[in-house]
Coordinates of C-alpha atoms and ligand atoms in Angstrom, one line a residue:
X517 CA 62.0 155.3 136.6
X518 CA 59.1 155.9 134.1
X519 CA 56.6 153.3 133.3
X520 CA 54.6 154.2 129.9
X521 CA 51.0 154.0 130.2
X522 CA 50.5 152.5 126.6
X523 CA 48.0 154.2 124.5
X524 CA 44.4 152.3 122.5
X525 CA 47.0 152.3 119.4
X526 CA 50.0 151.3 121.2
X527 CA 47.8 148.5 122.9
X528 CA 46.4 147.0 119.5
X529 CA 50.0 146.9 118.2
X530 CA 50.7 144.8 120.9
X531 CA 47.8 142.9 120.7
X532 CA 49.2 141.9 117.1
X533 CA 52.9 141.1 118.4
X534 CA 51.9 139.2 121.3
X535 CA 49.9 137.1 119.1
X536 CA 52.9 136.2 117.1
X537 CA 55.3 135.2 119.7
X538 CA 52.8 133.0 120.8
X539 CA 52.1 131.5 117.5
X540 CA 56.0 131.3 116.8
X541 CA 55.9 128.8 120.5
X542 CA 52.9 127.1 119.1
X543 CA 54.9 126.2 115.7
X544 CA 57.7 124.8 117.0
X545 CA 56.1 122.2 119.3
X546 CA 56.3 119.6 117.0
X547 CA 59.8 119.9 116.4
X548 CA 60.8 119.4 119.9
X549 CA 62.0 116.3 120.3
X550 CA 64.7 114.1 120.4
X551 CA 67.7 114.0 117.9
X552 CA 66.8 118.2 116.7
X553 CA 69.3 120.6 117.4
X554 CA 68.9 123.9 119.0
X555 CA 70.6 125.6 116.0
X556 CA 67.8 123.8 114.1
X557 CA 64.8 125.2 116.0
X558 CA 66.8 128.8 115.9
X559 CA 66.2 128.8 112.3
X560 CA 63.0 127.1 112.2
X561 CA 61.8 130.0 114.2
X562 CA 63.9 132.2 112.5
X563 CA 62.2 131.6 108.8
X564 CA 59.0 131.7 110.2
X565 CA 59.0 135.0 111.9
X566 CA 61.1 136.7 109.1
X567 CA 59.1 135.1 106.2
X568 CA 55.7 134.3 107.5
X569 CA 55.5 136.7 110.1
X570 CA 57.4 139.5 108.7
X571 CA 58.3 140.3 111.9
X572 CA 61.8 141.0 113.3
X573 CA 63.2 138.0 116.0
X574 CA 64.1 140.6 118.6
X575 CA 66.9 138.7 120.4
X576 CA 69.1 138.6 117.0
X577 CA 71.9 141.2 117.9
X578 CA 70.4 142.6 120.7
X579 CA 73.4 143.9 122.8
X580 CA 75.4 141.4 120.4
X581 CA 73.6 138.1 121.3
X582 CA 73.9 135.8 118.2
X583 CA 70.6 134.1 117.8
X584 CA 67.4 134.2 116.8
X585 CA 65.7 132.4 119.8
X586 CA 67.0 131.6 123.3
X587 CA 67.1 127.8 123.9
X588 CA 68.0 127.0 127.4
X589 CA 68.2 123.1 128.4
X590 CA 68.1 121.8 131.8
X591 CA 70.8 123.7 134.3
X592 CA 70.3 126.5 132.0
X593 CA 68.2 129.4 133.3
X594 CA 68.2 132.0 130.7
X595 CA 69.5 133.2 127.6
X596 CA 71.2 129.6 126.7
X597 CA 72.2 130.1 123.0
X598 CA 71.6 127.6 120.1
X599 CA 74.2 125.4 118.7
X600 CA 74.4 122.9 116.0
X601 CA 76.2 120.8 118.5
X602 CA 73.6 120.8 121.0
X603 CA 71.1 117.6 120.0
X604 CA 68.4 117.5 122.4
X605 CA 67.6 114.0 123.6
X606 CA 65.4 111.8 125.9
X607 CA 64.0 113.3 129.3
X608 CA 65.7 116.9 128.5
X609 CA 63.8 119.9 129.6
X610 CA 64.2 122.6 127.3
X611 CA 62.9 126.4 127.2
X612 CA 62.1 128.3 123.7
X613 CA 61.9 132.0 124.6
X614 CA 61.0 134.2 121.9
X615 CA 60.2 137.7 121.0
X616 CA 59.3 139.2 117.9
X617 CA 58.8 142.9 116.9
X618 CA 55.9 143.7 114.5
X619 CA 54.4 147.1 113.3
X620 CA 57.6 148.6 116.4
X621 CA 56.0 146.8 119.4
X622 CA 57.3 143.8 121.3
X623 CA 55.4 140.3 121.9
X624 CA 57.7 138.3 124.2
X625 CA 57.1 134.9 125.7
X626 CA 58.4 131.5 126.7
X627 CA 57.4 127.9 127.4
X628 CA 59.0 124.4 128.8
X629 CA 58.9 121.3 127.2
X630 CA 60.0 118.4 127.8
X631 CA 61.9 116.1 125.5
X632 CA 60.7 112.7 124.5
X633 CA 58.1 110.9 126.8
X634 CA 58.6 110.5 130.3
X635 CA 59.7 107.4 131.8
X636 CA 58.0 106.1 135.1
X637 CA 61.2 107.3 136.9
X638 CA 61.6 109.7 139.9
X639 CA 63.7 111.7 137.7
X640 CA 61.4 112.5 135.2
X641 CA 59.0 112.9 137.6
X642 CA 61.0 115.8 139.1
X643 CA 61.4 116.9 135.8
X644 CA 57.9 117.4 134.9
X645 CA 57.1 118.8 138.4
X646 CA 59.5 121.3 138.6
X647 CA 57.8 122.7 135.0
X648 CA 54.6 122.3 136.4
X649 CA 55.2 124.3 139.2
X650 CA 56.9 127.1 137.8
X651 CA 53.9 127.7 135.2
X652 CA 51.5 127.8 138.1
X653 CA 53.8 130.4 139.7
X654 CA 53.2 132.2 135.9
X655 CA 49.9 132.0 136.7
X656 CA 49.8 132.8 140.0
X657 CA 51.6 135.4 139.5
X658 CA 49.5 136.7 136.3
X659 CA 46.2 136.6 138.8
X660 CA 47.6 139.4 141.1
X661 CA 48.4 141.6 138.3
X662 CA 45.7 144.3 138.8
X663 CA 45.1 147.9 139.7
X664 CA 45.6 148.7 143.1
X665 CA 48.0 145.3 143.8
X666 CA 51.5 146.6 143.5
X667 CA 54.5 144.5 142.2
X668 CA 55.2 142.9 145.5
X669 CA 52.1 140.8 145.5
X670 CA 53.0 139.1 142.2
X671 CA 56.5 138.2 143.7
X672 CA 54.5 137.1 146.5
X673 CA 52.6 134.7 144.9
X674 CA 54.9 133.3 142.5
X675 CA 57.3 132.9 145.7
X676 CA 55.1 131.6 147.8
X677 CA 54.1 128.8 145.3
X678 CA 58.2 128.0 145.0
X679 CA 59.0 127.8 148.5
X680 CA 55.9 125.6 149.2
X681 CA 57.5 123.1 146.6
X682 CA 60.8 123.8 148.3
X683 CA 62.1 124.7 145.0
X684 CA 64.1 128.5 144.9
X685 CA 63.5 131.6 142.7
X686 CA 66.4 133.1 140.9
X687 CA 66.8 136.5 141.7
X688 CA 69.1 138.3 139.5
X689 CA 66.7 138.2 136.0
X690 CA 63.2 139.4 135.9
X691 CA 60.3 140.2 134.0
X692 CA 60.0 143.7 132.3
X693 CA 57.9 146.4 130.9
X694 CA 57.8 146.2 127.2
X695 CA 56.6 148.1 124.3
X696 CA 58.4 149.8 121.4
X697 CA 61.5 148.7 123.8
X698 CA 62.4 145.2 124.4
X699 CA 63.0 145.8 127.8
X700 CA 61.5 149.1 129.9
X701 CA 60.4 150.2 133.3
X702 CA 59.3 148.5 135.7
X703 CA 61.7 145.5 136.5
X704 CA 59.1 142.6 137.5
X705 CA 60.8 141.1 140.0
X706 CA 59.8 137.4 141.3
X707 CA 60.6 137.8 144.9
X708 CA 59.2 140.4 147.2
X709 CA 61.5 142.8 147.8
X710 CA 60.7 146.9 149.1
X711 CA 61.8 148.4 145.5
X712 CA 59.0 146.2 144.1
X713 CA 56.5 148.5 146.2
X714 CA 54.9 149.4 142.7
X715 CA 51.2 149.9 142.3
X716 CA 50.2 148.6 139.1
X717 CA 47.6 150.3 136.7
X718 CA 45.7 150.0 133.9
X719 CA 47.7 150.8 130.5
X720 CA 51.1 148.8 132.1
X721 CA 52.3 146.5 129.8
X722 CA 54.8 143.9 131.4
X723 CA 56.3 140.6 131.3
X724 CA 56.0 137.9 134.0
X725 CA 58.8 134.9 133.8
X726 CA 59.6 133.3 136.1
X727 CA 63.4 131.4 136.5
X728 CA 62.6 128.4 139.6
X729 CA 65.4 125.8 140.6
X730 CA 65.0 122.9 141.6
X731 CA 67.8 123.1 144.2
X732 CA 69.0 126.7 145.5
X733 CA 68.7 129.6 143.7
X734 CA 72.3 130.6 143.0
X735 CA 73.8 131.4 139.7
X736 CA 76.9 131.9 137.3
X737 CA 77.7 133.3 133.9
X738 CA 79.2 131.0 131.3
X739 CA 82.3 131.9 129.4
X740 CA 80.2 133.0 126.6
X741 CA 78.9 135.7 128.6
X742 CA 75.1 134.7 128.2
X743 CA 74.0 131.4 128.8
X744 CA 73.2 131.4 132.4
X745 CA 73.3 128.3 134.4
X746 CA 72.1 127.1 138.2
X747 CA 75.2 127.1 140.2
X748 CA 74.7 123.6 141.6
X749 CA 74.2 121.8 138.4
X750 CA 70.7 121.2 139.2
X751 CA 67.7 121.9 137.1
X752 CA 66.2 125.1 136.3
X753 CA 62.4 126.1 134.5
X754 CA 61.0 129.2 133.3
X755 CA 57.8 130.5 131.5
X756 CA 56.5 133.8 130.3
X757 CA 53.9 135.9 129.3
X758 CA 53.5 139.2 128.2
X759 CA 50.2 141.2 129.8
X760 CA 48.6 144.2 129.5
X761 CA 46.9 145.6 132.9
X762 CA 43.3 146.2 132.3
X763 CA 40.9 148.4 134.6
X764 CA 40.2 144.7 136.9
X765 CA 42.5 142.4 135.6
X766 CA 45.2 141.5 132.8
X767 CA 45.0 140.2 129.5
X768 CA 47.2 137.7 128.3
X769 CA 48.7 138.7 125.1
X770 CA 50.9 135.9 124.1
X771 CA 48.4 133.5 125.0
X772 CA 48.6 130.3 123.0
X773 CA 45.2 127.8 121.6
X774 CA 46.4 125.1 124.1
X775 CA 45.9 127.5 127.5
X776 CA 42.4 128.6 126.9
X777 CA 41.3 125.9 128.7
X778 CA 43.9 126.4 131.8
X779 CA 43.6 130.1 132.5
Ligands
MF3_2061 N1 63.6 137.1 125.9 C1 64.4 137.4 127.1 C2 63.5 138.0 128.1 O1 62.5 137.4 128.4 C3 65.5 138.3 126.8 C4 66.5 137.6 125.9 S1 67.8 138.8 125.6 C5 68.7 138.0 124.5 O2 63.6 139.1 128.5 F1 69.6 138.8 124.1 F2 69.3 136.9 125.2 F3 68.0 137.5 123.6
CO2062 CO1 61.1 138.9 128.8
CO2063 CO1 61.6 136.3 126.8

């Protein structure tokens, strides 16, 4: 395993792409709701990275995958694909992952959101708290991502949080370094584990994303060979952000307006 220690050129190329992605999630807010198809916001977010951004949708091809953006709604976990016949609709939760490539360098993030407005049910409810909780495992996880702390203690955390809420972390996707590669060394796993006994330093560049289930953390594969989906039917939420390690910290860099006041 090699983990690149990104260079002060490497870093403001990153800088630039992580901005992107994050500007790609902040453009397609409005366009979440329901009624919209997911082949709709594919292109949406398609145009706009190709033609505003002149930036490359990484996703598009990428060991064959067929879309622009990865769209994954409700008892999807990861890498659901977009389809003119999926319309979103009332009470959905949905999450937009995307990553662009600008300038050879990788921004990648993703956020939930929910479809509609919640009604005052216990479903919805649920819903909104199993999003809720998996961005404060982001978070969580994000705050123990520093030199000297090693992988484990941002599986901790991010575990931790889950298993207090009694929800369950998938385990067989995880975050990622990332740089001219989509994906790189180290895997970022979210549950502690002894190959996760990394120390982390300054220069790492890595994804955090969490996948939490509302019931237990089991899996399967869809025909299609990519959309992943809980095993028990029950829901499933993910974020992610893309950070660089500083000398005490990490920096954000897919940050979006709306956090500033959060984090
Ligand atoms: N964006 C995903 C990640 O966070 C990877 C998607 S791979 C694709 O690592 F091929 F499904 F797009
Ligand atoms: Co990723
Ligand atoms: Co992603």
């Amino acid at each position: 395993m090699t983990i690149k220690i990104k260079s002060t050129d490497e870093i403001a190329k990153m800088r630039v792409a992580g901005r992107l992605a994050a500007q790609v999630l902040e453009m397609i807010a409005p366009h979440i709701k329901p009624g919209v198809t997911t082949e709709e916001l594919n292109r949406i977010c398609h145009d706009y990275i190709v033609n505003v951004q002149q930036a490359i949708p990484a996703p598009l091809n990428y060991k064959g995958f067929p879309k622009s953006i990865c769209t994954s709604v409700n008892e999807v976990v990861c890498h659901g694909i977009p389809s003119p016949s999926q319309k979103l609709k009332n009470s959905d939760i949905v999450n937009v992952d995307v990553t662009v490539i600008k300038d050879g360098y990788h921004g990648d993030t993703s956020k939930m959101f929910f479809v509609g407005k919640p009604a005052n049910t216990q479903k919805d409810r649920d819903s909104l708290k199993l999003i809720r909780i998996t961005q404060e495992c982001m978070y969580r996880g994000i705050q123990q991502a520093k030199p000297g702390n090693t992988l484990n203690d941002i599986a901790r955390a991010i575990e931790s949080h889950a298993n207090a809420n009694k929800f369950s972390v998938v385990h067989e996707y995880c975050g990622h370094g990332i740089g001219n590669e989509f994906h790189e060394d180290p895997q970022v796993l979210h549950y502690v584990s002894p190959e996760n006994n990394i120390e982390i330093k300054a220069g790492m560049v890595f994804t955090i994303e969490p996948m939490i289930n509302a019931g237990n953390r089991h899996i399967k594969l869809k025909k299609d060979n990519w959309t992943v989906v809980t095993k028990d039917g029950q829901l499933s939420a993910q974020w992610e952000h893309t950070i660089l390690i500083t000398t005490n910290g990490a920096e954000i860099l897919t940050m979006r307006e709306e956090e500033s006041n959060i984090v």
